[in-house]
């Protein structure tokens, strides 16, 4: 290794390979990460739209007429809302294949355009078919964006700053959610809500699409498609003219040539034993993100506070506080992820999540019926603890770590499959969470606590490690090294 090398994450790299944080790379990565705005805004606004009576009267009059049959209505509306997740999981897998042809930038542009078409259909819908079609197209746009944006930022960012820049996706996601909630609270009538709240979803899509048209594709993607001169230009743009890009470019080319020499399809490679750690974590991290219990807090916090005897204002205040904590913790992650590392954040966040969930379970187990004001405040504090822990660990790291650990030749496909699993788990939980919560009660929090601890211990440290040197991380991991050593 070159002189002046340093040890980062147990991997020896030269200072030149760490890269430099330039204005260009910051702007480019922020533009790509803005894809998170689309997903976040949809999460924030869609739930309120499908539960407002004027909206239901216009598009689902039979549902309003059958309000007495709440069980039937619950599953009917849940299936309608969840069509986005089905479309998202399909498009995530498709995006992994298409990315090898059109590149990461191409997928981002396609994401924005498809999302815009879906938004237009939803905003101008005159019957249910237009709503469903628009919802499906929005799901495809989100699936493309969720697959491409984290990979794009990971491949563009210098190793030393990769974590900081990659957390922008989660920050945008949280910000979009808060804006969506704002429209949900402020707008009233069905037509006004649809044209404003659903129509305004076009704004983040327009921002991201126009931005994607102005940024270069990643060097890794360009090299995979044999466009070496464009890869050099892209690398020079993000690293700066004074930075010697040839060594980094040659590393990318060597990795691409080695992958081509193997002469295997990406999906076949992912099934090889040497890629078992990569595949398992690329699937498990996005899946277990949904099993941390944060969605129970986010989606059912108002219901929980009402069930504890708190008034509507307290329920609304609790939701606002939780949203602010989640957004603030995403900023905390941006500041510390490249200083203290991914694994530490996973461990600390996982432990904090589990302890807070166990504490809530104990409170729910000991006290039935309406809670006192003091107990309600304690529960709110514990929920804030869960939201904060998720915001600086499982929230942003779910998008970052899988895109870091996957080798170049299987990165788009592996990331796409991982995002698809995230959509699958989200869809399943959206169908069964309420029923599970009613049956398990406080046991639901204990289940989430156990699952979070189980997954946390298997995550490796990838801080500051160049993507082409990631094999060394696996070889030093206490568990995964047994699979890498077979090669």
Coordinates of C-alpha atoms in Angstrom, one line a residue, residues 88-408:
X88 CA -42.5 -0.7 -5.1
X89 CA -41.1 -4.2 -4.5
X90 CA -41.6 -5.1 -8.1
X91 CA -39.9 -2.0 -9.4
X92 CA -37.0 -2.3 -6.9
X93 CA -36.0 -5.7 -8.5
X94 CA -36.6 -4.4 -12.0
X95 CA -34.4 -1.3 -11.3
X96 CA -31.5 -3.5 -10.3
X97 CA -31.5 -5.0 -13.8
X98 CA -32.3 -1.8 -15.7
X99 CA -29.5 0.1 -13.9
X100 CA -26.9 -2.1 -15.7
X101 CA -28.2 -0.7 -19.0
X102 CA -29.1 3.0 -18.3
X103 CA -26.9 3.6 -15.2
X104 CA -27.7 5.0 -11.8
X105 CA -28.5 8.5 -13.1
X106 CA -30.9 7.0 -15.7
X107 CA -32.8 5.2 -13.0
X108 CA -33.1 8.4 -11.0
X109 CA -34.5 10.2 -14.0
X110 CA -37.0 7.4 -14.7
X111 CA -38.0 7.5 -11.0
X112 CA -38.9 11.1 -11.1
X113 CA -40.8 10.9 -14.4
X114 CA -42.9 7.9 -13.4
X115 CA -43.6 9.5 -10.0
X116 CA -44.8 12.7 -11.8
X117 CA -47.2 10.8 -14.0
X118 CA -48.6 8.9 -11.0
X119 CA -49.0 12.1 -9.1
X120 CA -50.9 13.8 -12.0
X121 CA -53.3 10.8 -12.2
X122 CA -53.9 11.0 -8.4
X123 CA -54.4 14.7 -8.4
X124 CA -56.8 14.8 -11.3
X125 CA -58.5 11.5 -10.6
X126 CA -62.3 11.3 -11.4
X127 CA -62.8 7.6 -10.6
X128 CA -61.2 4.9 -8.5
X129 CA -59.3 3.3 -11.5
X130 CA -57.3 6.5 -12.0
X131 CA -56.5 6.6 -8.3
X132 CA -55.2 3.0 -8.3
X133 CA -53.2 3.4 -11.5
X134 CA -51.7 6.6 -10.1
X135 CA -50.8 4.9 -6.8
X136 CA -49.1 2.0 -8.7
X137 CA -47.1 4.4 -10.8
X138 CA -46.0 6.3 -7.7
X139 CA -44.9 3.0 -6.2
X140 CA -42.8 2.3 -9.3
X141 CA -41.2 5.7 -9.0
X142 CA -40.5 5.3 -5.4
X143 CA -39.1 1.8 -5.9
X144 CA -36.7 3.1 -8.6
X145 CA -35.6 6.0 -6.5
X146 CA -35.1 4.0 -3.3
X147 CA -32.9 1.6 -5.3
X148 CA -30.8 4.1 -7.2
X149 CA -30.3 7.0 -4.8
X150 CA -28.4 5.2 -2.0
X151 CA -26.2 3.4 -4.5
X152 CA -25.5 6.6 -6.4
X153 CA -24.4 8.5 -3.3
X154 CA -22.3 5.6 -2.0
X155 CA -20.4 5.3 -5.3
X156 CA -19.9 9.1 -5.6
X157 CA -18.9 10.0 -2.1
X158 CA -15.3 9.8 -0.9
X159 CA -14.8 6.9 1.6
X160 CA -14.1 9.3 4.4
X161 CA -17.4 11.2 3.9
X162 CA -19.6 8.4 2.5
X163 CA -21.7 8.0 5.7
X164 CA -22.3 11.7 6.1
X165 CA -23.4 12.2 2.6
X166 CA -25.5 9.1 2.5
X167 CA -27.6 10.1 5.5
X168 CA -29.0 12.9 3.4
X169 CA -31.4 10.3 1.9
X170 CA -32.9 9.6 5.3
X171 CA -33.0 13.3 6.2
X172 CA -35.0 14.0 3.0
X173 CA -37.3 11.1 3.8
X174 CA -38.0 12.5 7.2
X175 CA -38.4 16.0 5.9
X176 CA -40.9 14.9 3.2
X177 CA -42.9 13.1 5.9
X178 CA -43.1 16.2 8.0
X179 CA -44.3 18.3 5.0
X180 CA -46.8 15.6 4.2
X181 CA -48.2 15.7 7.7
X182 CA -48.4 19.5 7.5
X183 CA -50.7 19.3 4.5
X184 CA -52.7 16.5 6.0
X185 CA -53.4 18.7 9.1
X186 CA -54.0 22.0 7.3
X187 CA -56.2 21.0 4.3
X188 CA -59.8 20.1 4.6
X189 CA -62.1 19.4 1.7
X190 CA -61.6 16.4 -0.6
X191 CA -61.0 18.3 -3.8
X192 CA -58.7 20.9 -2.1
X193 CA -56.9 18.1 -0.4
X194 CA -56.4 16.1 -3.5
X195 CA -55.3 19.0 -5.7
X196 CA -53.0 20.5 -3.0
X197 CA -51.7 17.6 -0.9
X198 CA -51.5 14.9 -3.7
X199 CA -50.6 17.4 -6.4
X200 CA -47.8 19.0 -4.3
X201 CA -46.1 15.6 -4.4
X202 CA -45.0 16.7 -7.9
X203 CA -42.7 19.3 -6.3
X204 CA -40.1 16.9 -4.9
X205 CA -40.3 14.8 -8.0
X206 CA -39.6 17.9 -10.2
X207 CA -36.7 19.0 -8.1
X208 CA -35.1 15.5 -8.2
X209 CA -35.7 15.0 -11.9
X210 CA -34.3 18.3 -13.0
X211 CA -31.4 17.8 -10.6
X212 CA -30.7 14.3 -12.0
X213 CA -30.5 15.7 -15.5
X214 CA -27.7 18.0 -14.5
X215 CA -25.4 15.5 -12.6
X216 CA -23.0 12.9 -14.1
X217 CA -23.4 9.1 -13.7
X218 CA -21.2 7.3 -11.2
X219 CA -17.7 6.2 -12.3
X220 CA -18.5 2.6 -11.4
X221 CA -21.7 2.6 -13.5
X222 CA -19.9 4.1 -16.5
X223 CA -17.0 1.7 -16.3
X224 CA -19.4 -1.3 -16.2
X225 CA -20.8 0.0 -19.5
X226 CA -17.4 0.5 -21.0
X227 CA -17.5 4.3 -21.0
X228 CA -14.0 4.9 -19.5
X229 CA -13.5 8.5 -20.6
X230 CA -16.8 9.6 -19.1
X231 CA -15.9 7.7 -15.9
X232 CA -12.7 9.7 -15.7
X233 CA -14.6 13.0 -16.3
X234 CA -17.2 12.1 -13.6
X235 CA -14.4 11.3 -11.1
X236 CA -12.6 14.5 -11.8
X237 CA -15.7 16.5 -11.3
X238 CA -16.5 15.1 -7.9
X239 CA -12.9 14.8 -6.6
X240 CA -11.5 18.1 -7.8
X241 CA -8.8 18.9 -10.4
X242 CA -6.0 18.8 -7.8
X243 CA -6.8 15.2 -6.9
X244 CA -5.1 12.3 -8.6
X245 CA -8.0 10.3 -9.9
X246 CA -6.0 7.7 -11.9
X247 CA -5.3 5.4 -9.0
X248 CA -9.0 5.3 -7.9
X249 CA -10.1 5.0 -11.5
X250 CA -7.8 2.0 -12.1
X251 CA -9.1 0.4 -8.9
X252 CA -12.7 0.7 -10.3
X253 CA -11.5 -0.7 -13.7
X254 CA -9.7 -3.6 -12.0
X255 CA -12.8 -4.5 -10.0
X256 CA -15.0 -4.3 -13.1
X257 CA -12.6 -6.5 -15.1
X258 CA -12.5 -9.1 -12.4
X259 CA -16.2 -9.2 -12.3
X260 CA -16.4 -9.6 -16.0
X261 CA -13.8 -12.4 -16.0
X262 CA -16.0 -14.4 -13.6
X263 CA -18.6 -14.6 -16.4
X264 CA -21.6 -15.0 -14.1
X265 CA -25.0 -13.4 -14.1
X266 CA -25.5 -11.1 -11.1
X267 CA -28.2 -13.1 -9.6
X268 CA -26.1 -16.3 -9.9
X269 CA -23.2 -14.6 -8.2
X270 CA -25.4 -13.5 -5.3
X271 CA -26.2 -17.1 -4.6
X272 CA -22.5 -18.2 -4.4
X273 CA -21.3 -19.1 -0.9
X274 CA -18.7 -16.3 -0.9
X275 CA -21.4 -13.7 -1.4
X276 CA -23.6 -15.2 1.3
X277 CA -22.8 -12.5 3.9
X278 CA -23.5 -9.8 1.3
X279 CA -26.8 -11.3 0.3
X280 CA -28.0 -12.1 3.9
X281 CA -27.2 -8.6 5.2
X282 CA -28.5 -6.8 2.0
X283 CA -31.9 -8.6 2.6
X284 CA -31.9 -8.7 6.4
X285 CA -31.0 -5.0 7.2
X286 CA -33.9 -3.5 5.1
X287 CA -36.3 -6.2 6.4
X288 CA -35.3 -5.8 10.1
X289 CA -35.6 -2.0 9.8
X290 CA -39.4 -2.6 9.7
X291 CA -39.1 -5.0 12.6
X292 CA -37.6 -2.4 15.0
X293 CA -41.1 -1.3 16.1
X294 CA -40.7 2.2 14.9
X295 CA -43.7 2.0 12.6
X296 CA -45.9 1.0 15.5
X297 CA -44.8 4.2 17.2
X298 CA -45.1 6.3 14.0
X299 CA -48.4 5.0 12.8
X300 CA -50.2 4.2 16.0
X301 CA -48.9 6.8 18.4
X302 CA -52.2 8.9 18.2
X303 CA -54.2 5.8 18.7
X304 CA -52.1 4.7 21.6
X305 CA -52.5 8.0 23.3
X306 CA -56.2 8.0 22.8
X307 CA -56.4 4.5 24.1
X308 CA -54.6 5.7 27.2
X309 CA -57.3 8.2 27.9
X310 CA -55.5 11.2 26.5
X311 CA -57.4 13.7 24.5
X312 CA -57.1 14.4 20.8
X313 CA -54.9 17.4 21.4
X314 CA -52.4 15.3 23.4
X315 CA -52.4 12.7 20.6
X316 CA -51.7 15.3 18.0
X317 CA -49.0 16.9 20.1
X318 CA -47.4 13.5 20.7
X319 CA -47.3 12.9 16.9
X320 CA -45.7 16.3 16.3
X321 CA -43.1 15.8 18.9
X322 CA -42.2 12.3 17.6
X323 CA -41.8 13.7 14.1
X324 CA -39.5 16.5 15.3
X325 CA -37.3 14.0 17.3
X326 CA -37.0 11.8 14.2
X327 CA -36.0 14.6 12.0
X328 CA -33.5 15.9 14.6
X329 CA -31.9 12.5 15.1
X330 CA -31.4 12.2 11.4
X331 CA -29.2 15.3 11.6
X332 CA -27.3 13.8 14.5
X333 CA -26.5 10.8 12.4
X334 CA -25.1 13.1 9.6
X335 CA -22.7 14.6 12.1
X336 CA -21.4 11.4 13.8
X337 CA -21.8 8.4 11.4
X338 CA -18.3 8.9 9.9
X339 CA -16.7 9.6 13.3
X340 CA -17.9 6.8 15.4
X341 CA -18.8 4.2 12.8
X342 CA -21.8 2.3 11.5
X343 CA -21.5 -0.7 13.9
X344 CA -21.4 1.5 17.0
X345 CA -24.5 3.3 15.9
X346 CA -26.2 0.0 15.2
X347 CA -25.3 -1.4 18.6
X348 CA -26.2 1.8 20.5
X349 CA -29.4 2.4 18.5
X350 CA -30.4 -1.3 18.8
X351 CA -29.9 -1.4 22.6
X352 CA -31.7 1.9 23.1
X353 CA -34.6 0.7 20.9
X354 CA -34.9 -2.6 22.8
X355 CA -34.7 -1.1 26.3
X356 CA -37.3 1.6 25.5
X357 CA -39.6 -1.0 24.0
X358 CA -39.2 -3.3 27.0
X359 CA -40.0 -0.3 29.3
X360 CA -43.2 0.5 27.3
X361 CA -44.2 -3.2 27.5
X362 CA -43.8 -3.2 31.3
X363 CA -45.9 0.0 31.6
X364 CA -48.7 -1.5 29.4
X365 CA -48.5 -4.8 31.3
X366 CA -48.9 -3.3 34.7
X367 CA -51.6 -0.7 34.0
X368 CA -54.9 -1.2 32.2
X369 CA -57.4 1.5 31.4
X370 CA -56.8 5.2 31.1
X371 CA -53.3 6.4 32.1
X372 CA -52.5 9.3 34.3
X373 CA -50.9 12.4 32.8
X374 CA -47.6 11.4 34.3
X375 CA -47.7 8.0 32.8
X376 CA -48.7 9.4 29.4
X377 CA -45.7 11.7 29.5
X378 CA -43.4 8.8 30.5
X379 CA -44.7 6.8 27.5
X380 CA -44.2 9.8 25.2
X381 CA -40.6 10.1 26.4
X382 CA -40.0 6.4 25.7
X383 CA -41.5 6.7 22.3
X384 CA -39.2 9.7 21.6
X385 CA -36.3 7.5 22.7
X386 CA -37.4 4.9 20.2
X387 CA -37.8 7.5 17.4
X388 CA -34.4 9.1 18.2
X389 CA -32.5 5.7 18.3
X390 CA -34.1 4.8 15.0
X391 CA -33.3 8.2 13.4
X392 CA -29.6 8.0 14.0
X393 CA -29.1 4.2 13.5
X394 CA -31.5 1.9 11.7
X395 CA -33.1 4.8 9.7
X396 CA -30.2 6.1 7.7
X397 CA -27.9 3.0 8.0
X398 CA -30.5 0.8 6.3
X399 CA -29.9 2.8 3.0
X400 CA -26.2 3.2 3.5
X401 CA -24.7 -0.2 4.7
X402 CA -26.2 -2.5 2.0
X403 CA -25.0 -0.3 -0.8
X404 CA -21.5 -0.3 0.8
X405 CA -21.1 -4.0 1.4
X406 CA -22.2 -5.2 -2.1
X407 CA -19.5 -5.7 -4.8
X408 CA -19.7 -3.5 -7.8

